[in-house]
CSV table of C-alpha atoms in Angstrom, one decimal:
chain,number,residue,atom,x,y,z
A,1,UNK,CA,-19.4,-15.2,-6.5
A,2,UNK,CA,-18.7,-11.4,-6.6
A,3,UNK,CA,-17.3,-9.6,-9.6
A,4,UNK,CA,-13.9,-9.0,-7.9
A,5,UNK,CA,-13.5,-12.7,-7.3
A,6,UNK,CA,-14.6,-13.8,-10.8
A,7,UNK,CA,-12.2,-11.4,-12.5
A,8,UNK,CA,-9.4,-12.5,-10.3
A,9,UNK,CA,-10.0,-16.2,-11.0
A,10,UNK,CA,-10.3,-15.7,-14.8
A,11,UNK,CA,-7.0,-13.7,-14.8
A,12,UNK,CA,-5.2,-16.2,-12.6
A,13,UNK,CA,-6.4,-19.1,-14.8
A,14,UNK,CA,-4.7,-17.4,-17.7
A,15,UNK,CA,-1.5,-17.0,-15.7
A,16,UNK,CA,-1.6,-20.7,-14.7
A,17,UNK,CA,-2.0,-21.7,-18.4
A,18,UNK,CA,1.0,-19.6,-19.4
A,19,UNK,CA,3.0,-21.0,-16.6
A,20,UNK,CA,2.2,-24.6,-17.7
A,21,UNK,CA,3.2,-23.8,-21.2
A,22,UNK,CA,6.5,-22.4,-20.0
A,23,UNK,CA,7.1,-25.6,-18.0
A,24,UNK,CA,6.5,-27.7,-21.1
A,25,UNK,CA,9.0,-25.7,-23.1
A,26,UNK,CA,11.7,-25.8,-20.4
A,27,UNK,CA,11.5,-22.2,-19.4
A,28,UNK,CA,9.6,-22.5,-16.2
A,29,UNK,CA,11.7,-20.7,-13.5
A,30,UNK,CA,13.1,-22.5,-10.5
A,31,UNK,CA,14.3,-21.2,-7.2
A,32,UNK,CA,17.8,-22.4,-7.9
A,33,UNK,CA,18.4,-20.3,-11.0
A,34,UNK,CA,21.1,-17.7,-10.7
A,35,UNK,CA,21.3,-14.3,-12.3
A,36,UNK,CA,24.3,-13.8,-14.6
A,37,UNK,CA,27.3,-12.0,-13.3
A,38,UNK,CA,26.5,-9.1,-15.6
A,39,UNK,CA,23.1,-8.5,-14.2
A,40,UNK,CA,21.3,-6.5,-15.4
A,41,UNK,CA,22.0,-6.7,-19.1
A,42,UNK,CA,18.5,-5.9,-20.3
A,43,UNK,CA,15.5,-3.9,-19.2
A,44,UNK,CA,13.8,-4.7,-15.8
A,45,UNK,CA,10.1,-5.0,-15.5
A,46,UNK,CA,8.4,-3.4,-12.4
A,47,UNK,CA,4.9,-4.7,-12.0
A,48,UNK,CA,2.4,-2.4,-10.4
A,49,UNK,CA,-0.7,-4.3,-9.3
A,50,UNK,CA,-2.9,-1.2,-9.8
A,51,UNK,CA,-4.0,1.0,-12.8
A,52,UNK,CA,-2.1,4.2,-13.5
A,53,UNK,CA,-2.6,6.8,-10.8
A,54,UNK,CA,-2.8,6.2,-7.0
A,55,UNK,CA,-0.2,5.6,-4.4
A,56,UNK,CA,1.3,2.4,-5.8
A,57,UNK,CA,1.7,3.7,-9.3
A,58,UNK,CA,3.0,7.1,-7.9
A,59,UNK,CA,5.8,5.3,-6.0
A,60,UNK,CA,6.8,3.3,-9.0
A,61,UNK,CA,7.1,6.3,-11.2
A,62,UNK,CA,8.8,8.3,-8.5
A,63,UNK,CA,11.7,5.8,-8.4
A,64,UNK,CA,11.6,4.7,-12.1
A,65,UNK,CA,14.2,7.0,-13.6
A,66,UNK,CA,16.6,7.0,-10.7
A,67,UNK,CA,16.6,3.2,-10.4
A,68,UNK,CA,17.3,2.9,-14.1
A,69,UNK,CA,20.2,5.3,-14.0
A,70,UNK,CA,21.8,3.5,-11.0
A,71,UNK,CA,21.3,0.0,-12.4
A,72,UNK,CA,22.3,0.9,-15.9
A,73,UNK,CA,19.2,-0.5,-17.6
A,74,UNK,CA,15.7,0.9,-18.2
A,75,UNK,CA,13.0,0.1,-15.6
A,76,UNK,CA,9.7,-0.6,-17.5
A,77,UNK,CA,6.5,-0.2,-15.4
A,78,UNK,CA,3.8,-2.7,-16.2
A,79,UNK,CA,0.4,-2.0,-14.7
A,80,UNK,CA,-1.5,-5.3,-14.1
A,81,UNK,CA,-4.5,-4.5,-12.0
A,82,UNK,CA,-7.5,-6.7,-11.0
A,83,UNK,CA,-8.6,-8.9,-8.1
A,84,UNK,CA,-7.7,-6.4,-5.4
A,85,UNK,CA,-4.1,-6.4,-6.6
A,86,UNK,CA,-3.9,-10.1,-6.8
A,87,UNK,CA,-3.5,-10.4,-10.6
A,88,UNK,CA,-0.3,-8.3,-10.7
A,89,UNK,CA,1.1,-9.8,-7.4
A,90,UNK,CA,0.6,-13.4,-8.7
A,91,UNK,CA,2.2,-12.6,-12.0
A,92,UNK,CA,5.3,-11.3,-10.1
A,93,UNK,CA,5.3,-14.2,-7.7
A,94,UNK,CA,5.3,-16.7,-10.6
A,95,UNK,CA,7.9,-14.9,-12.7
A,96,UNK,CA,11.4,-16.3,-13.2
A,97,UNK,CA,13.5,-15.3,-10.1
A,98,UNK,CA,16.3,-13.8,-12.1
A,99,UNK,CA,15.9,-10.1,-11.1
A,100,UNK,CA,14.3,-9.0,-14.3
A,101,UNK,CA,10.8,-9.0,-12.9
A,102,UNK,CA,10.1,-7.0,-9.7
A,103,UNK,CA,6.9,-5.9,-7.9
A,104,UNK,CA,6.0,-2.6,-6.4
A,105,UNK,CA,3.9,-3.8,-3.5
A,106,UNK,CA,1.3,-2.0,-1.4
A,107,UNK,CA,1.2,-2.9,2.3
A,108,UNK,CA,-2.6,-3.3,2.3
A,109,UNK,CA,-2.4,-6.0,-0.3
A,110,UNK,CA,0.7,-7.6,1.3
A,111,UNK,CA,-0.7,-7.8,4.8
A,112,UNK,CA,-4.5,-8.3,4.3
A,113,UNK,CA,-5.2,-10.0,1.0
A,114,UNK,CA,-4.6,-13.6,2.1
A,115,UNK,CA,-7.0,-13.0,5.1
A,116,UNK,CA,-9.6,-11.2,2.9
A,117,UNK,CA,-9.7,-13.7,0.0
A,118,UNK,CA,-8.8,-17.4,0.7
A,119,UNK,CA,-7.0,-19.4,-2.0
A,120,UNK,CA,-5.6,-16.5,-3.9
A,121,UNK,CA,-2.6,-18.5,-5.1
A,122,UNK,CA,0.2,-16.6,-3.4
A,123,UNK,CA,1.4,-16.2,0.2
A,124,UNK,CA,3.5,-13.2,1.1
A,125,UNK,CA,6.1,-14.8,3.3
A,126,UNK,CA,6.5,-17.8,1.0
A,127,UNK,CA,6.3,-16.4,-2.5
A,128,UNK,CA,7.8,-12.9,-2.4
A,129,UNK,CA,11.3,-11.7,-1.2
A,130,UNK,CA,11.6,-8.3,0.3
A,131,UNK,CA,13.9,-5.9,-1.5
A,132,UNK,CA,13.5,-2.5,-0.1
A,133,UNK,CA,11.2,0.4,0.8
A,134,UNK,CA,10.1,3.0,-1.8
A,135,UNK,CA,7.8,5.3,0.1
A,136,UNK,CA,6.0,5.5,3.4
A,137,UNK,CA,2.6,7.1,3.2
A,138,UNK,CA,1.4,8.5,6.6
A,139,UNK,CA,-2.4,8.8,6.8
A,140,UNK,CA,-4.2,11.9,8.0
A,141,UNK,CA,-7.6,12.0,9.7
A,142,UNK,CA,-9.7,14.3,7.6
A,143,UNK,CA,-13.1,15.5,8.6
A,144,UNK,CA,-15.8,16.9,6.2
A,145,UNK,CA,-18.1,19.9,6.8
A,146,UNK,CA,-20.9,17.6,8.0
A,147,UNK,CA,-19.4,16.8,11.4
A,148,UNK,CA,-19.0,19.6,14.0
A,149,UNK,CA,-15.4,18.9,15.1
A,150,UNK,CA,-12.2,20.9,14.6
A,151,UNK,CA,-9.7,18.7,16.5
A,152,UNK,CA,-9.0,15.1,17.2
A,153,UNK,CA,-10.1,15.5,20.8
A,154,UNK,CA,-13.4,16.8,19.6
A,155,UNK,CA,-13.8,13.9,17.2
A,156,UNK,CA,-13.1,11.3,19.9
A,157,UNK,CA,-15.7,13.0,22.1
A,158,UNK,CA,-18.2,13.1,19.2
A,159,UNK,CA,-17.7,9.4,18.4
A,160,UNK,CA,-18.2,8.4,22.1
A,161,UNK,CA,-21.3,10.6,22.3
A,162,UNK,CA,-22.8,9.1,19.1
A,163,UNK,CA,-21.8,5.4,19.0
A,164,UNK,CA,-22.5,3.8,15.7
A,165,UNK,CA,-23.6,7.1,14.1
A,166,UNK,CA,-20.3,8.6,13.0
A,167,UNK,CA,-19.5,7.5,9.5
A,168,UNK,CA,-16.1,6.9,8.0
A,169,UNK,CA,-15.2,6.3,4.3
A,170,UNK,CA,-12.7,3.9,2.8
A,171,UNK,CA,-11.5,2.9,-0.6
A,172,UNK,CA,-13.1,-0.5,-0.1
A,173,UNK,CA,-13.6,-3.3,2.3
A,174,UNK,CA,-10.3,-4.5,3.7
A,175,UNK,CA,-8.4,-1.4,2.6
A,176,UNK,CA,-6.0,0.4,4.9
A,177,UNK,CA,-8.6,3.1,5.4
A,178,UNK,CA,-11.2,0.4,6.5
A,179,UNK,CA,-8.7,-1.1,8.9
A,180,UNK,CA,-7.7,2.4,10.2
A,181,UNK,CA,-11.3,3.2,11.0
A,182,UNK,CA,-11.8,-0.1,12.8
A,183,UNK,CA,-8.6,0.6,14.9
A,184,UNK,CA,-9.8,4.1,15.7
A,185,UNK,CA,-13.1,2.8,16.9
A,186,UNK,CA,-11.3,0.3,19.1
A,187,UNK,CA,-9.1,3.0,20.6
A,188,UNK,CA,-12.0,5.3,21.2
A,189,UNK,CA,-14.2,2.6,22.6
A,190,UNK,CA,-17.2,3.2,20.4
A,191,UNK,CA,-18.3,1.9,17.0
A,192,UNK,CA,-18.4,3.8,13.8
A,193,UNK,CA,-20.3,3.1,10.6
A,194,UNK,CA,-18.1,2.0,7.6
A,195,UNK,CA,-19.0,3.4,4.2
A,196,UNK,CA,-16.9,1.7,1.5
A,197,UNK,CA,-16.2,3.1,-1.9
A,198,UNK,CA,-14.5,2.0,-5.1
A,199,UNK,CA,-11.4,4.1,-4.6
A,200,UNK,CA,-10.3,7.2,-2.8
A,201,UNK,CA,-11.7,9.8,-5.2
A,202,UNK,CA,-15.4,9.0,-4.8
A,203,UNK,CA,-14.9,8.7,-1.0
A,204,UNK,CA,-13.5,12.2,-0.9
A,205,UNK,CA,-16.3,13.6,-2.9
A,206,UNK,CA,-18.9,12.3,-0.4
A,207,UNK,CA,-16.8,13.5,2.6
A,208,UNK,CA,-16.6,17.0,1.1
A,209,UNK,CA,-20.3,16.8,0.2
A,210,UNK,CA,-21.1,16.1,3.9
A,211,UNK,CA,-22.6,12.7,3.2
A,212,UNK,CA,-19.8,10.9,5.2
A,213,UNK,CA,-18.1,12.3,8.3
A,214,UNK,CA,-14.4,11.4,8.2
A,215,UNK,CA,-11.8,9.8,5.9
A,216,UNK,CA,-8.4,8.5,7.1
A,217,UNK,CA,-6.2,8.5,4.0
A,218,UNK,CA,-2.9,9.7,2.5
A,219,UNK,CA,-2.7,13.4,2.0
A,220,UNK,CA,-1.7,13.5,-1.6
A,221,UNK,CA,-5.2,12.9,-2.9
A,222,UNK,CA,-6.7,15.4,-0.5
A,223,UNK,CA,-4.3,18.4,-0.5
A,224,UNK,CA,-6.2,20.5,-3.0
A,225,UNK,CA,-9.5,20.0,-1.1
A,226,UNK,CA,-7.8,20.9,2.2
A,227,UNK,CA,-6.2,24.0,0.8
A,228,UNK,CA,-9.6,25.0,-0.6
A,229,UNK,CA,-11.1,24.8,2.9
A,230,UNK,CA,-13.4,21.8,2.0
A,231,UNK,CA,-11.7,19.4,4.4
A,232,UNK,CA,-10.3,19.7,7.9
A,233,UNK,CA,-7.1,17.9,8.8
A,234,UNK,CA,-7.4,16.8,12.4
A,235,UNK,CA,-4.2,14.8,12.9
A,236,UNK,CA,-1.4,13.0,11.2
A,237,UNK,CA,-1.5,9.3,12.2
A,238,UNK,CA,2.2,8.9,12.2
A,239,UNK,CA,5.3,9.5,14.4
A,240,UNK,CA,6.2,12.9,13.0
A,241,UNK,CA,4.4,15.8,11.4
A,242,UNK,CA,4.5,16.1,7.6
A,243,UNK,CA,6.4,18.9,5.9
A,244,UNK,CA,3.5,19.4,3.6
A,245,UNK,CA,1.2,19.9,6.7
A,246,UNK,CA,3.4,21.5,9.3
A,247,UNK,CA,0.6,22.9,11.4
A,248,UNK,CA,-1.3,19.6,11.7
A,249,UNK,CA,-0.3,17.7,14.9
A,250,UNK,CA,0.4,14.0,15.1
A,251,UNK,CA,-2.1,11.8,16.8
A,252,UNK,CA,0.3,11.5,19.8
A,253,UNK,CA,0.4,15.3,20.1
A,254,UNK,CA,-3.3,15.5,19.8
A,255,UNK,CA,-4.0,13.1,22.6
A,256,UNK,CA,-4.1,9.6,21.0
A,257,UNK,CA,-0.6,8.2,21.4
A,258,UNK,CA,0.1,4.8,19.7
A,259,UNK,CA,-2.5,5.3,16.9
A,260,UNK,CA,-0.5,5.3,13.7
A,261,UNK,CA,-1.5,4.4,10.2
A,262,UNK,CA,1.4,4.3,7.8
A,263,UNK,CA,1.0,2.5,4.5
A,264,UNK,CA,4.1,1.5,2.6
A,265,UNK,CA,5.0,0.9,-1.0
A,266,UNK,CA,8.0,-1.3,-1.4
A,267,UNK,CA,9.8,-3.4,-4.0
A,268,UNK,CA,9.6,-7.2,-3.8
A,269,UNK,CA,11.1,-10.0,-6.0
A,270,UNK,CA,9.9,-13.5,-6.7
A,271,UNK,CA,11.1,-15.9,-4.0
A,272,UNK,CA,14.4,-17.5,-5.0
A,273,UNK,CA,15.9,-14.3,-6.6
A,274,UNK,CA,19.6,-14.3,-5.9
A,275,UNK,CA,20.6,-12.3,-2.8
A,276,UNK,CA,23.2,-10.4,-4.8
A,277,UNK,CA,20.6,-9.1,-7.1
A,278,UNK,CA,18.3,-8.2,-4.2
A,279,UNK,CA,21.1,-6.3,-2.5
A,280,UNK,CA,22.0,-4.4,-5.7
A,281,UNK,CA,18.4,-3.3,-6.2
A,282,UNK,CA,18.2,-2.3,-2.5
A,283,UNK,CA,21.3,-0.2,-2.8
A,284,UNK,CA,19.8,1.5,-5.9
A,285,UNK,CA,16.5,2.2,-4.0
A,286,UNK,CA,18.5,3.8,-1.1
A,287,UNK,CA,20.5,5.9,-3.5
A,288,UNK,CA,17.4,7.1,-5.2
A,289,UNK,CA,16.1,8.6,-1.8
A,290,UNK,CA,19.1,10.9,-2.0
A,291,UNK,CA,18.2,12.2,-5.5
A,292,UNK,CA,17.1,15.9,-5.2
A,293,UNK,CA,14.4,15.4,-7.8
A,294,UNK,CA,12.9,12.4,-6.0
A,295,UNK,CA,13.1,14.2,-2.6
A,296,UNK,CA,11.3,17.3,-4.0
A,297,UNK,CA,8.4,15.4,-5.5
A,298,UNK,CA,8.0,13.2,-2.4
A,299,UNK,CA,7.9,16.1,0.0
A,300,UNK,CA,5.3,18.0,-2.1
A,301,UNK,CA,3.1,14.9,-2.2
A,302,UNK,CA,3.1,14.2,1.5
A,303,UNK,CA,5.0,10.9,1.3
A,304,UNK,CA,8.1,10.0,3.3
A,305,UNK,CA,11.3,8.5,1.9
A,306,UNK,CA,12.5,5.9,4.4
A,307,UNK,CA,15.4,3.8,3.1
A,308,UNK,CA,15.6,0.4,4.7
A,309,UNK,CA,18.0,-2.5,4.4
A,310,UNK,CA,16.7,-5.8,3.0
A,311,UNK,CA,16.6,-7.3,6.5
A,312,UNK,CA,14.7,-4.2,7.9
A,313,UNK,CA,12.2,-4.4,5.0
A,314,UNK,CA,11.6,-8.1,5.5
A,315,UNK,CA,11.0,-7.6,9.3
A,316,UNK,CA,8.5,-4.8,8.6
A,317,UNK,CA,6.6,-6.8,6.0
A,318,UNK,CA,6.3,-9.8,8.2
A,319,UNK,CA,5.0,-7.7,11.1
A,320,UNK,CA,2.4,-6.1,8.9
A,321,UNK,CA,1.3,-9.5,7.6
A,322,UNK,CA,0.6,-10.6,11.1
A,323,UNK,CA,-1.0,-7.3,12.3
A,324,UNK,CA,-3.3,-6.6,9.3
A,325,UNK,CA,-4.4,-10.2,8.9
A,326,UNK,CA,-5.3,-10.3,12.6
A,327,UNK,CA,-7.4,-7.2,12.3
A,328,UNK,CA,-9.2,-8.5,9.2
A,329,UNK,CA,-10.0,-11.8,10.8
A,330,UNK,CA,-11.2,-10.3,14.1
A,331,UNK,CA,-13.5,-7.9,12.1
A,332,UNK,CA,-14.8,-10.7,10.0
A,333,UNK,CA,-13.9,-8.9,6.7
A,334,UNK,CA,-14.2,-10.8,3.5
A,335,UNK,CA,-14.0,-10.1,-0.2
A,336,UNK,CA,-16.0,-12.5,-2.4
């Protein structure tokens, strides 16, 4: 049994024990419980299933102040990392569905984890209720100095001419970057060699060092390297160009239409949370996207604010569960 799996099982055992104790004392939540008419009348906990730093934590902190102001109560961020996000996600799924515990979810975890790790204790469509979008994070195809390409067209040709020899980095097996590389290889019609890392930072170091050829990732972590000339941005894998990278074409403009890689970071609640509470948080999220401070920070970081209704967020989440899980299964990816 791998380290990730062991840590997750130990943590979830603790959660199960605390849940059993709550049930014995009559405090175990049920799906029929209703939030009070005065919700919220105390601070709201926003669980982030990652350590501080990174896209999930960034999205939570980007919205934290604005949400608190609109809802009239502080929003307290609680980082609960471990088990490829499963520790924090399971804690949120098992929380009392009264609106006082929310989850800042990452699309990679939401869509792929149940396919990557069987028996993780939660199921996205069953145990979590969509609330609304925080940020959309388009990915950019970055190339390092070790590969002789300066455009997406040149990269596609190079991959085809060197099947199985072009390397691509990821932040770990089953990550969005891993899946993006698999999808790119499928579109190009030639395999690439996957090189997984424990996070984006070490992956970028090896791409910049010329030890790995490309990295398909969000631009926020790579902007300084790009501006310093250590990376080449070949294309934005999204529907529109990024304000932070106005001269970088989209994949469609560069000759690869239909290839998009957009990670999202969204708020979810435990299943059974009253719809009135969910709608109130959704309205606060959408209001935050109009906040000048939130808009300024988002634009500078290369993330997109895309307010969605509850129904729109639920549809997107269900689509990604189907799409990402299928890619994971077809590729035979597993986390032990």
